[in-house]
Amino acid sequence: LTKKLQDDSGGSVNYEVFEAWISSGRDIKHVENKVRTFFDMMKKRDYPPSQIFKKMDPRNKNKVKRKDFASTLDSYGFPLTGHEVKALMDKYDEDNSGYLSLDEIRDILKQKDKKKERGRSRSRSRSRSRSRSGSRS
């Protein structure tokens, strides 16, 4: 842990660095929800993730810098703090490149889809259970 914090903060760990690290981990679910809400809103406006990715990648390098990711969301009214962006990067930048690829951004969105699918299958199971128990009466 200390090694990770030192690497991220230039070799020292002070209270501010430690507090930011703790806060970013605690708030990751909130940050993920904020990002998913943004992409849901854009999808309703007929902007698929690939099109939004192009806005975030003005240099056409198939990767998004932290700054570009945050400024795109901010321009649509979804501001992220530096700590929030760092928390996302720490979790989803699988190759530790310092950038997010389109696939890594899709991974953020898939987390929500998995939850939705689990909820649907649970409600289907409950419906089947109710219909079976109702037919026995």
N, CA, C and O atoms as a MOPAC input file, in Angstrom:
PM7 MOZYME 1SCF
protein

 N      0.83000 1    -1.18600 1     0.00000 1
 C      0.00000 1     0.00000 1     0.00000 1
 C      0.87700 1     1.25400 1     0.00000 1
 O      0.69100 1     2.15800 1    -0.81500 1
 N      1.82500 1     1.29100 1     0.91700 1
 C      2.70000 1     2.45700 1     1.00200 1
 C      3.48400 1     2.63000 1    -0.29200 1
 O      3.65900 1     3.75300 1    -0.76600 1
 N      3.95900 1     1.52500 1    -0.86900 1
 C      4.69200 1     1.59400 1    -2.13400 1
 C      3.81800 1     2.21100 1    -3.22500 1
 O      4.27100 1     3.08700 1    -3.96200 1
 N      2.56500 1     1.75500 1    -3.33000 1
 C      1.63500 1     2.27700 1    -4.33700 1
 C      1.42800 1     3.77800 1    -4.13600 1
 O      1.48500 1     4.54900 1    -5.09400 1
 N      1.19000 1     4.18700 1    -2.90500 1
 C      0.97500 1     5.60900 1    -2.62100 1
 C      2.22900 1     6.42100 1    -2.92500 1
 O      2.13900 1     7.52300 1    -3.46500 1
 N      3.39000 1     5.88800 1    -2.58400 1
 C      4.62800 1     6.61200 1    -2.86200 1
 C      4.85100 1     6.75700 1    -4.35700 1
 O      5.27300 1     7.81700 1    -4.82100 1
 N      4.57300 1     5.70400 1    -5.11600 1
 C      4.73200 1     5.78100 1    -6.56200 1
 C      3.82300 1     6.84600 1    -7.15300 1
 O      4.22800 1     7.58700 1    -8.04800 1
 N      2.58900 1     6.92300 1    -6.65300 1
 C      1.62000 1     7.88000 1    -7.18200 1
 C      1.89100 1     9.30800 1    -6.72900 1
 O      1.46000 1    10.25200 1    -7.39100 1
 N      2.57800 1     9.48000 1    -5.64200 1
 C      2.72900 1    10.83200 1    -5.08900 1
 C      4.16500 1    11.34100 1    -5.12300 1
 O      4.49000 1    12.31100 1    -4.43700 1
 N      5.00700 1    10.72000 1    -5.89100 1
 C      6.36200 1    11.22600 1    -6.02300 1
 C      7.29000 1    10.83000 1    -4.90000 1
 O      8.28200 1    11.52200 1    -4.66800 1
 N      7.01900 1     9.75300 1    -4.19500 1
 C      7.95300 1     9.24700 1    -3.20200 1
 C      7.62800 1     9.55300 1    -1.75700 1
 O      8.33600 1     9.08400 1    -0.86600 1
 N      6.59100 1    10.31800 1    -1.49100 1
 C      6.24000 1    10.58800 1    -0.09600 1
 C      4.75000 1    10.39900 1     0.09800 1
 O      3.95000 1    10.51000 1    -0.83200 1
 N      4.41200 1    10.11200 1     1.33500 1
 C      2.99700 1     9.93400 1     1.67400 1
 C      2.67700 1    10.89000 1     2.81400 1
 O      3.12900 1    10.69800 1     3.94300 1
 N      1.89700 1    11.91700 1     2.51200 1
 C      1.45600 1    12.81000 1     3.57200 1
 C     -0.02900 1    12.57200 1     3.82700 1
 O     -0.64600 1    11.75300 1     3.14500 1
 N     -0.59800 1    13.25800 1     4.77300 1
 C     -1.99200 1    13.03200 1     5.12600 1
 C     -2.92500 1    13.30400 1     3.94900 1
 O     -3.87000 1    12.54800 1     3.72100 1
 N     -2.67000 1    14.36300 1     3.20900 1
 C     -3.53300 1    14.71800 1     2.07900 1
 C     -3.55900 1    13.61000 1     1.02200 1
 O     -4.62200 1    13.27900 1     0.49600 1
 N     -2.40100 1    13.04300 1     0.71300 1
 C     -2.32000 1    11.95100 1    -0.25700 1
 C     -3.06600 1    10.73000 1     0.26600 1
 O     -3.82100 1    10.08800 1    -0.46400 1
 N     -2.84400 1    10.42000 1     1.53600 1
 C     -3.50700 1     9.26000 1     2.14200 1
 C     -5.02800 1     9.45200 1     2.16900 1
 O     -5.77300 1     8.53700 1     1.81700 1
 N     -5.48200 1    10.61800 1     2.57900 1
 C     -6.92000 1    10.90000 1     2.63400 1
 C     -7.55200 1    10.81700 1     1.24500 1
 O     -8.64500 1    10.27200 1     1.09300 1
 N     -6.87900 1    11.34900 1     0.24400 1
 C     -7.39800 1    11.29700 1    -1.12400 1
 C     -7.51600 1     9.84900 1    -1.59400 1
 O     -8.49100 1     9.47700 1    -2.24700 1
 N     -6.52900 1     9.04600 1    -1.26200 1
 C     -6.56000 1     7.64400 1    -1.66200 1
 C     -7.72100 1     6.91600 1    -0.98200 1
 O     -8.44000 1     6.15500 1    -1.62900 1
 N     -7.90400 1     7.14500 1     0.31000 1
 C     -9.00600 1     6.51100 1     1.04900 1
 C    -10.34800 1     6.96900 1     0.48700 1
 O    -11.23900 1     6.14900 1     0.26500 1
 N    -10.49800 1     8.25500 1     0.25700 1
 C    -11.75900 1     8.80100 1    -0.25700 1
 C    -12.08800 1     8.26900 1    -1.63800 1
 O    -13.24200 1     7.94700 1    -1.92000 1
 N    -11.09500 1     8.17400 1    -2.49500 1
 C    -11.36500 1     7.71900 1    -3.85700 1
 C    -11.85100 1     6.28100 1    -3.86400 1
 O    -12.73300 1     5.93900 1    -4.65200 1
 N    -11.31000 1     5.44500 1    -3.02500 1
 C    -11.76000 1     4.05800 1    -2.96000 1
 C    -13.14900 1     3.92300 1    -2.38600 1
 O    -13.92200 1     3.07000 1    -2.82300 1
 N    -13.47200 1     4.73000 1    -1.43600 1
 C    -14.78100 1     4.67000 1    -0.78000 1
 C    -15.87700 1     5.15100 1    -1.72300 1
 O    -17.01300 1     4.68200 1    -1.64900 1
 N    -15.54200 1     6.07400 1    -2.59800 1
 C    -16.53500 1     6.69000 1    -3.46700 1
 C    -16.61900 1     6.06900 1    -4.85300 1
 O    -17.33500 1     6.59100 1    -5.70800 1
 N    -15.91300 1     4.97100 1    -5.10600 1
 C    -15.86000 1     4.42900 1    -6.46100 1
 C    -17.24100 1     4.06100 1    -6.98100 1
 O    -17.52500 1     4.29200 1    -8.15600 1
 N    -18.10100 1     3.50400 1    -6.15700 1
 C    -19.45500 1     3.14700 1    -6.61600 1
 C    -20.22100 1     4.39300 1    -7.04500 1
 O    -20.92900 1     4.38000 1    -8.05300 1
 N    -20.07700 1     5.45500 1    -6.28300 1
 C    -20.71600 1     6.72800 1    -6.62400 1
 C    -20.18800 1     7.25200 1    -7.96200 1
 O    -20.95800 1     7.72100 1    -8.79900 1
 N    -18.88600 1     7.16800 1    -8.15100 1
 C    -18.25900 1     7.65200 1    -9.38300 1
 C    -18.72100 1     6.80300 1   -10.56500 1
 O    -19.06200 1     7.33900 1   -11.61900 1
 N    -18.73300 1     5.48800 1   -10.39500 1
 C    -19.19100 1     4.60300 1   -11.46500 1
 C    -20.64100 1     4.91600 1   -11.83900 1
 O    -20.99300 1     4.95100 1   -13.01800 1
 N    -21.46600 1     5.14000 1   -10.83600 1
 C    -22.86700 1     5.47600 1   -11.10700 1
 C    -22.99100 1     6.78900 1   -11.87500 1
 O    -23.82200 1     6.91900 1   -12.77400 1
 N    -22.15500 1     7.75700 1   -11.51000 1
 C    -22.17500 1     9.05000 1   -12.20800 1
 C    -21.79900 1     8.86400 1   -13.67900 1
 O    -22.43800 1     9.43700 1   -14.56200 1
 N    -20.77500 1     8.07400 1   -13.93600 1
 C    -20.33500 1     7.83000 1   -15.31600 1
 C    -21.40900 1     7.05600 1   -16.08400 1
 O    -21.69600 1     7.37200 1   -17.23800 1
 N    -21.99400 1     6.05600 1   -15.45300 1
 C    -23.04900 1     5.28200 1   -16.12400 1
 C    -24.26900 1     6.14800 1   -16.42500 1
 O    -24.88500 1     6.01300 1   -17.48200 1
 N    -24.61400 1     7.02800 1   -15.50400 1
 C    -25.74100 1     7.94000 1   -15.72000 1
 C    -25.46500 1     8.83300 1   -16.92600 1
 O    -26.35100 1     9.07300 1   -17.74700 1
 N    -24.23400 1     9.32100 1   -17.02400 1
 C    -23.84400 1    10.13500 1   -18.18100 1
 C    -24.02600 1     9.34800 1   -19.47700 1
 O    -24.63800 1     9.84300 1   -20.42300 1
 N    -23.49600 1     8.12000 1   -19.52400 1
 C    -23.59900 1     7.32500 1   -20.75200 1
 C    -25.04700 1     6.94000 1   -21.05200 1
 O    -25.44100 1     6.87800 1   -22.21700 1
 N    -25.84300 1     6.68100 1   -20.01000 1
 C    -27.27600 1     6.40000 1   -20.22200 1
 C    -27.97500 1     7.59900 1   -20.84300 1
 O    -28.77200 1     7.45400 1   -21.77000 1
 N    -27.67000 1     8.78600 1   -20.32500 1
 C    -28.26800 1    10.01300 1   -20.84700 1
 C    -27.88000 1    10.20400 1   -22.31500 1
 O    -28.71700 1    10.55500 1   -23.14700 1
 N    -26.61500 1     9.97300 1   -22.61700 1
 C    -26.14400 1    10.14900 1   -23.98900 1
 C    -26.76100 1     9.09500 1   -24.91000 1
 O    -27.06800 1     9.38700 1   -26.06600 1
 N    -26.94100 1     7.89700 1   -24.41500 1
 C    -27.55100 1     6.83800 1   -25.22500 1
 C    -28.99300 1     7.20700 1   -25.58200 1
 O    -29.44700 1     6.94600 1   -26.69600 1
 N    -29.70600 1     7.81200 1   -24.63600 1
 C    -31.07500 1     8.26000 1   -24.89900 1
 C    -31.10400 1     9.35000 1   -25.95900 1
 O    -32.11600 1     9.53800 1   -26.63400 1
 N    -30.00000 1    10.06700 1   -26.10600 1
 C    -29.88200 1    11.10900 1   -27.12600 1
 C    -29.26800 1    10.55600 1   -28.41600 1
 O    -28.84300 1    11.31700 1   -29.28500 1
 N    -29.22700 1     9.24900 1   -28.52800 1
 C    -28.67900 1     8.55600 1   -29.70700 1
 C    -27.18000 1     8.76500 1   -29.89900 1
 O    -26.70400 1     8.86800 1   -31.03000 1
 N    -26.44200 1     8.82700 1   -28.80000 1
 C    -24.98600 1     8.86200 1   -28.84400 1
 C    -24.46500 1     7.57200 1   -28.21800 1
 O    -24.42400 1     7.46400 1   -26.99300 1
 N    -24.06600 1     6.59100 1   -29.03000 1
 C    -23.52100 1     5.34900 1   -28.46400 1
 C    -22.14500 1     5.59700 1   -27.83300 1
 O    -21.50200 1     6.60400 1   -28.12700 1
 N    -21.69800 1     4.68700 1   -26.97300 1
 C    -20.38300 1     4.85900 1   -26.33100 1
 C    -19.24700 1     5.12200 1   -27.31800 1
 O    -18.34400 1     5.90400 1   -27.02000 1
 N    -19.27700 1     4.48500 1   -28.48200 1
 C    -18.18500 1     4.69200 1   -29.44600 1
 C    -18.13400 1     6.13700 1   -29.94400 1
 O    -17.05000 1     6.67100 1   -30.18000 1
 N    -19.27900 1     6.76300 1   -30.10100 1
 C    -19.31900 1     8.15500 1   -30.55500 1
 C    -18.84300 1     9.09800 1   -29.44500 1
 O    -18.14900 1    10.07700 1   -29.71600 1
 N    -19.21300 1     8.80400 1   -28.21100 1
 C    -18.76300 1     9.61200 1   -27.08400 1
 C    -17.24900 1     9.46600 1   -26.92600 1
 O    -16.54100 1    10.43200 1   -26.63900 1
 N    -16.77300 1     8.23400 1   -27.12200 1
 C    -15.33700 1     7.96800 1   -27.04500 1
 C    -14.57400 1     8.86000 1   -28.02900 1
 O    -13.50700 1     9.37900 1   -27.70100 1
 N    -15.11600 1     9.03500 1   -29.22100 1
 C    -14.45600 1     9.88600 1   -30.22300 1
 C    -14.35500 1    11.32800 1   -29.73400 1
 O    -13.36200 1    12.00600 1   -30.00100 1
 N    -15.37700 1    11.80000 1   -29.02000 1
 C    -15.32000 1    13.15900 1   -28.45200 1
 C    -14.23000 1    13.25400 1   -27.38600 1
 O    -13.57100 1    14.28300 1   -27.24100 1
 N    -14.05400 1    12.15000 1   -26.64000 1
 C    -13.04700 1    12.13700 1   -25.57900 1
 C    -11.63000 1    11.95300 1   -26.12300 1
 O    -10.65100 1    12.20400 1   -25.42100 1
 N    -11.53100 1    11.51500 1   -27.36800 1
 C    -10.24900 1    11.19800 1   -27.99500 1
 C    -10.00200 1    12.11300 1   -29.19700 1
 O     -9.99500 1    11.65100 1   -30.33800 1
 N     -9.80000 1    13.41300 1   -28.94200 1
 C     -9.66500 1    14.35600 1   -30.05500 1
 C     -8.42900 1    14.10900 1   -30.91900 1
 O     -8.37300 1    14.57900 1   -32.05500 1
 N     -7.44600 1    13.38600 1   -30.40500 1
 C     -6.22400 1    13.11400 1   -31.15900 1
 C     -6.31700 1    11.82400 1   -31.98300 1
 O     -5.37300 1    11.46600 1   -32.68700 1
 N     -7.46300 1    11.12700 1   -31.89200 1
 C     -7.68200 1     9.86000 1   -32.62300 1
 C     -6.59500 1     8.82500 1   -32.35400 1
 O     -6.07300 1     8.21000 1   -33.28400 1
 N     -6.25800 1     8.63800 1   -31.08900 1
 C     -5.22500 1     7.66700 1   -30.72400 1
 C     -5.81700 1     6.40500 1   -30.10500 1
 O     -5.08100 1     5.54900 1   -29.61400 1
 N     -7.13200 1     6.28700 1   -30.12600 1
 C     -7.84100 1     5.14300 1   -29.54000 1
 C     -7.54900 1     4.95700 1   -28.06000 1
 O     -7.51800 1     3.84000 1   -27.54400 1
 N     -7.33600 1     6.07800 1   -27.39900 1
 C     -7.16000 1     6.07300 1   -25.95100 1
 C     -7.53600 1     7.44800 1   -25.42900 1
 O     -7.39400 1     8.45200 1   -26.12700 1
 N     -8.01200 1     7.47900 1   -24.20600 1
 C     -8.51500 1     8.71400 1   -23.61700 1
 C     -7.68000 1     9.08300 1   -22.40100 1
 O     -7.49200 1     8.27500 1   -21.49100 1
 N     -7.18200 1    10.31400 1   -22.40000 1
 C     -6.46000 1    10.83300 1   -21.24700 1
 C     -7.44700 1    11.13300 1   -20.12000 1
 O     -8.62600 1    11.38600 1   -20.36400 1
 N     -6.95600 1    11.10000 1   -18.90200 1
 C     -7.79700 1    11.45300 1   -17.74200 1
 C     -8.47000 1    12.79700 1   -17.95600 1
 O     -9.67400 1    12.95300 1   -17.75400 1
 N     -7.66000 1    13.76100 1   -18.37200 1
 C     -8.14000 1    15.13500 1   -18.53300 1
 C     -9.27900 1    15.20100 1   -19.55800 1
 O    -10.28200 1    15.87700 1   -19.33000 1
 N     -9.12400 1    14.50500 1   -20.67600 1
 C    -10.15000 1    14.52100 1   -21.72500 1
 C    -11.41900 1    13.79800 1   -21.27300 1
 O    -12.53000 1    14.22500 1   -21.58600 1
 N    -11.24500 1    12.71100 1   -20.54000 1
 C    -12.38600 1    11.97700 1   -20.00500 1
 C    -13.19200 1    12.89100 1   -19.08100 1
 O    -14.40900 1    13.02100 1   -19.21600 1
 N    -12.48400 1    13.51900 1   -18.14000 1
 C    -13.14200 1    14.38600 1   -17.15900 1
 C    -13.76000 1    15.61700 1   -17.82100 1
 O    -14.87700 1    16.00400 1   -17.47500 1
 N    -13.05600 1    16.23400 1   -18.76000 1
 C    -13.59000 1    17.46700 1   -19.36400 1
 C    -14.81600 1    17.17200 1   -20.22800 1
 O    -15.72100 1    18.00300 1   -20.30600 1
 N    -14.86600 1    16.00500 1   -20.88000 1
 C    -16.04900 1    15.64900 1   -21.67200 1
 C    -17.26100 1    15.49300 1   -20.76600 1
 O    -18.32800 1    16.03800 1   -21.05100 1
 N    -17.10200 1    14.75100 1   -19.67600 1
 C    -18.21900 1    14.58600 1   -18.75100 1
 C    -18.62400 1    15.93200 1   -18.15300 1
 O    -19.81200 1    16.22500 1   -18.01400 1
 N    -17.64100 1    16.73800 1   -17.80500 1
 C    -17.91400 1    18.05300 1   -17.22100 1
 C    -18.69000 1    18.94000 1   -18.19700 1
 O    -19.58400 1    19.67900 1   -17.78500 1
 N    -18.35400 1    18.86900 1   -19.47900 1
 C    -19.03400 1    19.71500 1   -20.46500 1
 C    -20.51500 1    19.36600 1   -20.60600 1
 O    -21.29300 1    20.17600 1   -21.11100 1
 N    -20.91100 1    18.18100 1   -20.17100 1
 C    -22.31700 1    17.77000 1   -20.19400 1
 C    -22.96300 1    17.82700 1   -18.81000 1
 O    -24.06000 1    17.30500 1   -18.61100 1
 N    -22.28300 1    18.45700 1   -17.86100 1
 C    -22.85900 1    18.63200 1   -16.53200 1
 C    -22.60700 1    17.48400 1   -15.57100 1
 O    -23.33900 1    17.31800 1   -14.59600 1
 N    -21.57700 1    16.69000 1   -15.83600 1
 C    -21.21500 1    15.58200 1   -14.95400 1
 C    -19.76300 1    15.75200 1   -14.50700 1
 O    -18.88900 1    14.99800 1   -14.93700 1
 N    -19.50500 1    16.73700 1   -13.64800 1
 C    -18.11500 1    16.98300 1   -13.25100 1
 C    -17.55900 1    15.86400 1   -12.36100 1
 O    -18.26000 1    15.31200 1   -11.51300 1
 N    -16.28600 1    15.55300 1   -12.58100 1
 C    -15.56800 1    14.59200 1   -11.75400 1
 C    -14.35200 1    15.29800 1   -11.16200 1
 O    -13.69300 1    16.09300 1   -11.83100 1
 N    -14.06900 1    15.00000 1    -9.91700 1
 C    -12.85900 1    15.54200 1    -9.30200 1
 C    -11.66100 1    14.73500 1    -9.78700 1
 O    -11.81400 1    13.65400 1   -10.35800 1
 N    -10.48600 1    15.26500 1    -9.55600 1
 C     -9.26700 1    14.53800 1    -9.90400 1
 C     -9.18800 1    13.20200 1    -9.18600 1
 O     -8.72700 1    12.21100 1    -9.75200 1
 N     -9.63800 1    13.17800 1    -7.93600 1
 C     -9.62100 1    11.92900 1    -7.15500 1
 C    -10.59900 1    10.90500 1    -7.73300 1
 O    -10.31700 1     9.70700 1    -7.74400 1
 N    -11.74100 1    11.38100 1    -8.20900 1
 C    -12.72100 1    10.46900 1    -8.78700 1
 C    -12.19500 1     9.85500 1   -10.08300 1
 O    -12.36400 1     8.65900 1   -10.32300 1
 N    -11.56400 1    10.67000 1   -10.90900 1
 C    -10.99500 1    10.15600 1   -12.15800 1
 C     -9.87600 1     9.16500 1   -11.84400 1
 O     -9.75800 1     8.12500 1   -12.49200 1
 N     -9.07000 1     9.49100 1   -10.85900 1
 C     -7.98200 1     8.58600 1   -10.46800 1
 C     -8.53800 1     7.25200 1    -9.98800 1
 O     -7.99000 1     6.20100 1   -10.32000 1
 N     -9.61500 1     7.27800 1    -9.21500 1
 C    -10.22400 1     6.03700 1    -8.72800 1
 C    -10.71000 1     5.18100 1    -9.90000 1
 O    -10.52000 1     3.96500 1    -9.90100 1
 N    -11.33100 1     5.81000 1   -10.88700 1
 C    -11.77100 1     5.07600 1   -12.08100 1
 C    -10.58000 1     4.48000 1   -12.82400 1
 O    -10.59800 1     3.31400 1   -13.21900 1
 N     -9.55300 1     5.29100 1   -13.00400 1
 C     -8.37200 1     4.81800 1   -13.71700 1
 C     -7.72300 1     3.65400 1   -12.98100 1
 O     -7.32000 1     2.66700 1   -13.59600 1
 N     -7.62600 1     3.77600 1   -11.66000 1
 C     -7.00900 1     2.71000 1   -10.87500 1
 C     -7.76800 1     1.39600 1   -11.03600 1
 O     -7.16400 1     0.32300 1   -11.05700 1
 N     -9.07600 1     1.48200 1   -11.14900 1
 C     -9.88400 1     0.26800 1   -11.25100 1
 C     -9.98100 1    -0.26600 1   -12.67700 1
 O     -9.93000 1    -1.48000 1   -12.87400 1
 N    -10.12000 1     0.60200 1   -13.67200 1
 C    -10.45000 1     0.15400 1   -15.02100 1
 C     -9.31400 1     0.22700 1   -16.03900 1
 O     -9.42400 1    -0.37100 1   -17.11000 1
 N     -8.24800 1     0.92500 1   -15.74700 1
 C     -7.11400 1     0.97600 1   -16.67700 1
 C     -6.31200 1    -0.31500 1   -16.49200 1
 O     -5.28700 1    -0.34000 1   -15.81200 1
 N     -6.80800 1    -1.37900 1   -17.11500 1
 C     -6.27100 1    -2.72100 1   -16.87600 1
 C     -4.81700 1    -2.87800 1   -17.27900 1
 O     -4.08200 1    -3.63600 1   -16.64500 1
 N     -4.39000 1    -2.18300 1   -18.31200 1
 C     -3.00400 1    -2.31200 1   -18.75500 1
 C     -2.09000 1    -1.24800 1   -18.14100 1
 O     -0.91600 1    -1.14900 1   -18.49700 1
 N     -2.63900 1    -0.45400 1   -17.21800 1
 C     -1.88300 1     0.59800 1   -16.52400 1
 C     -1.16900 1     1.54700 1   -17.48700 1
 O     -0.04300 1     1.97600 1   -17.23600 1
 N     -1.83900 1     1.86400 1   -18.58200 1
 C     -1.25000 1     2.74400 1   -19.59200 1
 C     -1.39100 1     4.22000 1   -19.23000 1
 O     -0.71400 1     5.07300 1   -19.80300 1
 N     -2.27500 1     4.51600 1   -18.27700 1
 C     -2.55300 1     5.91000 1   -17.96000 1
 C     -3.67500 1     6.47600 1   -18.80900 1
 O     -4.01800 1     7.65300 1   -18.69100 1
 N     -4.24400 1     5.64300 1   -19.66300 1
 C     -5.33600 1     6.01600 1   -20.55300 1
 C     -6.45900 1     4.99600 1   -20.41700 1
 O     -6.25200 1     3.89200 1   -19.91400 1
 N     -7.64900 1     5.37800 1   -20.87000 1
 C     -8.75400 1     4.42700 1   -20.96300 1
 C     -9.01600 1     4.13500 1   -22.42700 1
 O     -9.11500 1     5.05000 1   -23.24500 1
 N     -9.12900 1     2.85700 1   -22.75300 1
 C     -9.50200 1     2.45900 1   -24.11000 1
 C    -11.02600 1     2.37500 1   -24.17500 1
 O    -11.70200 1     2.43400 1   -23.14800 1
 N    -11.55500 1     2.24100 1   -25.37200 1
 C    -12.99900 1     2.08100 1   -25.52300 1
 C    -13.46400 1     0.82500 1   -24.77900 1
 O    -14.51700 1     0.84500 1   -24.14200 1
 N    -12.70100 1    -0.25600 1   -24.85000 1
 C    -13.07200 1    -1.48100 1   -24.13900 1
 C    -13.09000 1    -1.27100 1   -22.62400 1
 O    -13.96400 1    -1.79900 1   -21.93600 1
 N    -12.13800 1    -0.50900 1   -22.10600 1
 C    -12.10600 1    -0.24700 1   -20.66400 1
 C    -13.30300 1     0.61100 1   -20.24600 1
 O    -13.86000 1     0.41600 1   -19.16600 1
 N    -13.69400 1     1.55200 1   -21.09200 1
 C    -14.88600 1     2.35600 1   -20.79200 1
 C    -16.12400 1     1.46700 1   -20.84200 1
 O    -17.02200 1     1.59800 1   -20.00900 1
 N    -16.17100 1     0.57700 1   -21.80400 1
 C    -17.30500 1    -0.36000 1   -21.87700 1
 C    -17.36900 1    -1.24700 1   -20.63700 1
 O    -18.45700 1    -1.63500 1   -20.21300 1
 N    -16.21200 1    -1.57300 1   -20.05000 1
 C    -16.19800 1    -2.37100 1   -18.81800 1
 C    -16.92000 1    -1.64400 1   -17.69000 1
 O    -17.61400 1    -2.27400 1   -16.89200 1
 N    -16.76300 1    -0.33000 1   -17.61800 1
 C    -17.47100 1     0.45600 1   -16.60500 1
 C    -18.97400 1     0.30700 1   -16.81900 1
 O    -19.73200 1     0.13300 1   -15.86500 1
 N    -19.39400 1     0.37600 1   -18.07400 1
 C    -20.81300 1     0.30600 1   -18.40300 1
 C    -21.37100 1    -1.10100 1   -18.20900 1
 O    -22.53500 1    -1.24900 1   -17.83800 1
 N    -20.57300 1    -2.12800 1   -18.44900 1
 C    -21.02300 1    -3.51400 1   -18.29800 1
 C    -21.39600 1    -3.84200 1   -16.86200 1
 O    -22.28900 1    -4.65600 1   -16.62700 1
 N    -20.73200 1    -3.22600 1   -15.90900 1
 C    -21.03100 1    -3.49500 1   -14.50700 1
 C    -22.50100 1    -3.24400 1   -14.23200 1
 O    -23.14100 1    -4.01100 1   -13.51400 1
 N    -23.03400 1    -2.18200 1   -14.79600 1
 C    -24.44700 1    -1.85800 1   -14.61100 1
 C    -25.32400 1    -2.86600 1   -15.33200 1
 O    -26.33300 1    -3.31800 1   -14.79100 1
 N    -24.94000 1    -3.22000 1   -16.55600 1
 C    -25.72900 1    -4.16500 1   -17.32100 1
 C    -25.82000 1    -5.51000 1   -16.61100 1
 O    -26.87700 1    -6.14200 1   -16.62800 1
 N    -24.73600 1    -5.95800 1   -15.99000 1
 C    -24.75500 1    -7.21900 1   -15.25300 1
 C    -25.74100 1    -7.14500 1   -14.09700 1
 O    -26.46700 1    -8.10300 1   -13.83200 1
 N    -25.76600 1    -6.00900 1   -13.40700 1
 C    -26.69900 1    -5.84400 1   -12.29800 1
 C    -28.13800 1    -5.87600 1   -12.79900 1
 O    -29.00100 1    -6.50200 1   -12.18400 1
 N    -28.39300 1    -5.20000 1   -13.92000 1
 C    -29.74400 1    -5.20000 1   -14.48200 1
 C    -30.16400 1    -6.62000 1   -14.84500 1
 O    -31.28500 1    -7.03900 1   -14.55500 1
 N    -29.25000 1    -7.35800 1   -15.48300 1
 C    -29.57100 1    -8.71400 1   -15.91900 1
 C    -29.83800 1    -9.62400 1   -14.71800 1
 O    -30.75300 1   -10.44700 1   -14.74600 1
 N    -29.02900 1    -9.46900 1   -13.66000 1
 C    -29.27000 1   -10.26500 1   -12.44900 1
 C    -30.63500 1    -9.95200 1   -11.86800 1
 O    -31.34100 1   -10.85300 1   -11.41600 1
 N    -31.01300 1    -8.67200 1   -11.87600 1
 C    -32.31400 1    -8.26600 1   -11.35800 1
 C    -33.44900 1    -8.84400 1   -12.16600 1
 O    -34.45800 1    -9.27200 1   -11.60600 1
 N    -33.29400 1    -8.86300 1   -13.49600 1
 C    -34.32800 1    -9.43600 1   -14.36600 1
 C    -34.47900 1   -10.92700 1   -14.12900 1
 O    -35.60200 1   -11.42600 1   -14.04900 1
 N    -33.36500 1   -11.65300 1   -14.01400 1
 C    -33.46400 1   -13.09600 1   -13.83800 1
 C    -34.04300 1   -13.42700 1   -12.46700 1
 O    -34.75600 1   -14.42000 1   -12.32400 1
 N    -33.75200 1   -12.62100 1   -11.47200 1
 C    -34.35300 1   -12.84500 1   -10.14700 1
 C    -35.85900 1   -12.63800 1   -10.19600 1
 O    -36.61600 1   -13.42500 1    -9.62900 1
 N    -36.29600 1   -11.57400 1   -10.87700 1
 C    -37.73400 1   -11.31700 1   -10.92800 1
 C    -38.43600 1   -12.38600 1   -11.75300 1
 O    -39.57300 1   -12.74600 1   -11.45000 1
 N    -37.77000 1   -12.90600 1   -12.80200 1
 C    -38.36000 1   -14.01700 1   -13.56600 1
 C    -38.49600 1   -15.25200 1   -12.69100 1
 O    -39.50500 1   -15.95400 1   -12.75100 1
 N    -37.47100 1   -15.51900 1   -11.87100 1
 C    -37.51800 1   -16.68100 1   -10.97700 1
 C    -38.63800 1   -16.53600 1    -9.96700 1
 O    -39.35300 1   -17.49400 1    -9.67200 1
 N    -38.78500 1   -15.33500 1    -9.44200 1
 C    -39.85700 1   -15.09400 1    -8.46800 1
 C    -41.22200 1   -15.27800 1    -9.12000 1
 O    -42.12800 1   -15.86000 1    -8.52400 1
 N    -41.36500 1   -14.77500 1   -10.35800 1
 C    -42.63900 1   -14.91100 1   -11.06700 1
 C    -42.96800 1   -16.37700 1   -11.28900 1
 O    -44.11100 1   -16.79000 1   -11.09500 1
 N    -41.99200 1   -17.16200 1   -11.68800 1
 C    -42.22800 1   -18.59200 1   -11.90900 1
 C    -42.59700 1   -19.28800 1   -10.60200 1
 O    -43.47300 1   -20.15300 1   -10.57700 1
 N    -41.92200 1   -18.90400 1    -9.51200 1
 C    -42.21700 1   -19.50300 1    -8.20700 1
 C    -43.63600 1   -19.17000 1    -7.78000 1
 O    -44.36000 1   -20.02300 1    -7.26700 1
 N    -44.03000 1   -17.90500 1    -8.00200 1
 C    -45.39400 1   -17.50800 1    -7.62400 1
 C    -46.43700 1   -18.23300 1    -8.46200 1
 O    -47.46700 1   -18.66700 1    -7.94700 1
 N    -46.16400 1   -18.35900 1    -9.75400 1
 C    -47.15900 1   -19.01400 1   -10.62100 1
 C    -47.27200 1   -20.49300 1   -10.27700 1
 O    -48.36000 1   -21.06100 1   -10.36700 1
 N    -46.17700 1   -21.12400 1    -9.88800 1
 C    -46.23500 1   -22.53800 1    -9.48300 1
 C    -47.01800 1   -22.69000 1    -8.17700 1
 O    -47.86800 1   -23.57000 1    -8.04200 1
 N    -46.70700 1   -21.80400 1    -7.21300 1
 C    -47.39500 1   -21.92100 1    -5.92100 1
 C    -48.85600 1   -21.52800 1    -6.04100 1
 O    -49.70100 1   -22.04900 1    -5.31300 1
 N    -49.16500 1   -20.60200 1    -6.96100 1
 C    -50.54100 1   -20.19000 1    -7.17100 1
 C    -51.36100 1   -21.27300 1    -7.83000 1
 O    -52.56500 1   -21.36200 1    -7.58900 1
 N    -50.75000 1   -22.09100 1    -8.65000 1
 C    -51.49200 1   -23.14200 1    -9.35300 1
 C    -51.80800 1   -24.32000 1    -8.45300 1
 O    -52.65000 1   -25.15000 1    -8.79400 1
 N    -51.14400 1   -24.40500 1    -7.30300 1
 C    -51.39400 1   -25.50400 1    -6.36300 1
 C    -52.62400 1   -25.25200 1    -5.51000 1
 O    -53.15300 1   -26.18400 1    -4.90300 1
 N    -53.08400 1   -24.02800 1    -5.45200 1
 C    -54.20200 1   -23.68500 1    -4.56200 1
 C    -55.48800 1   -24.28000 1    -4.99600 1
 O    -56.51300 1   -24.07700 1    -4.34500 1

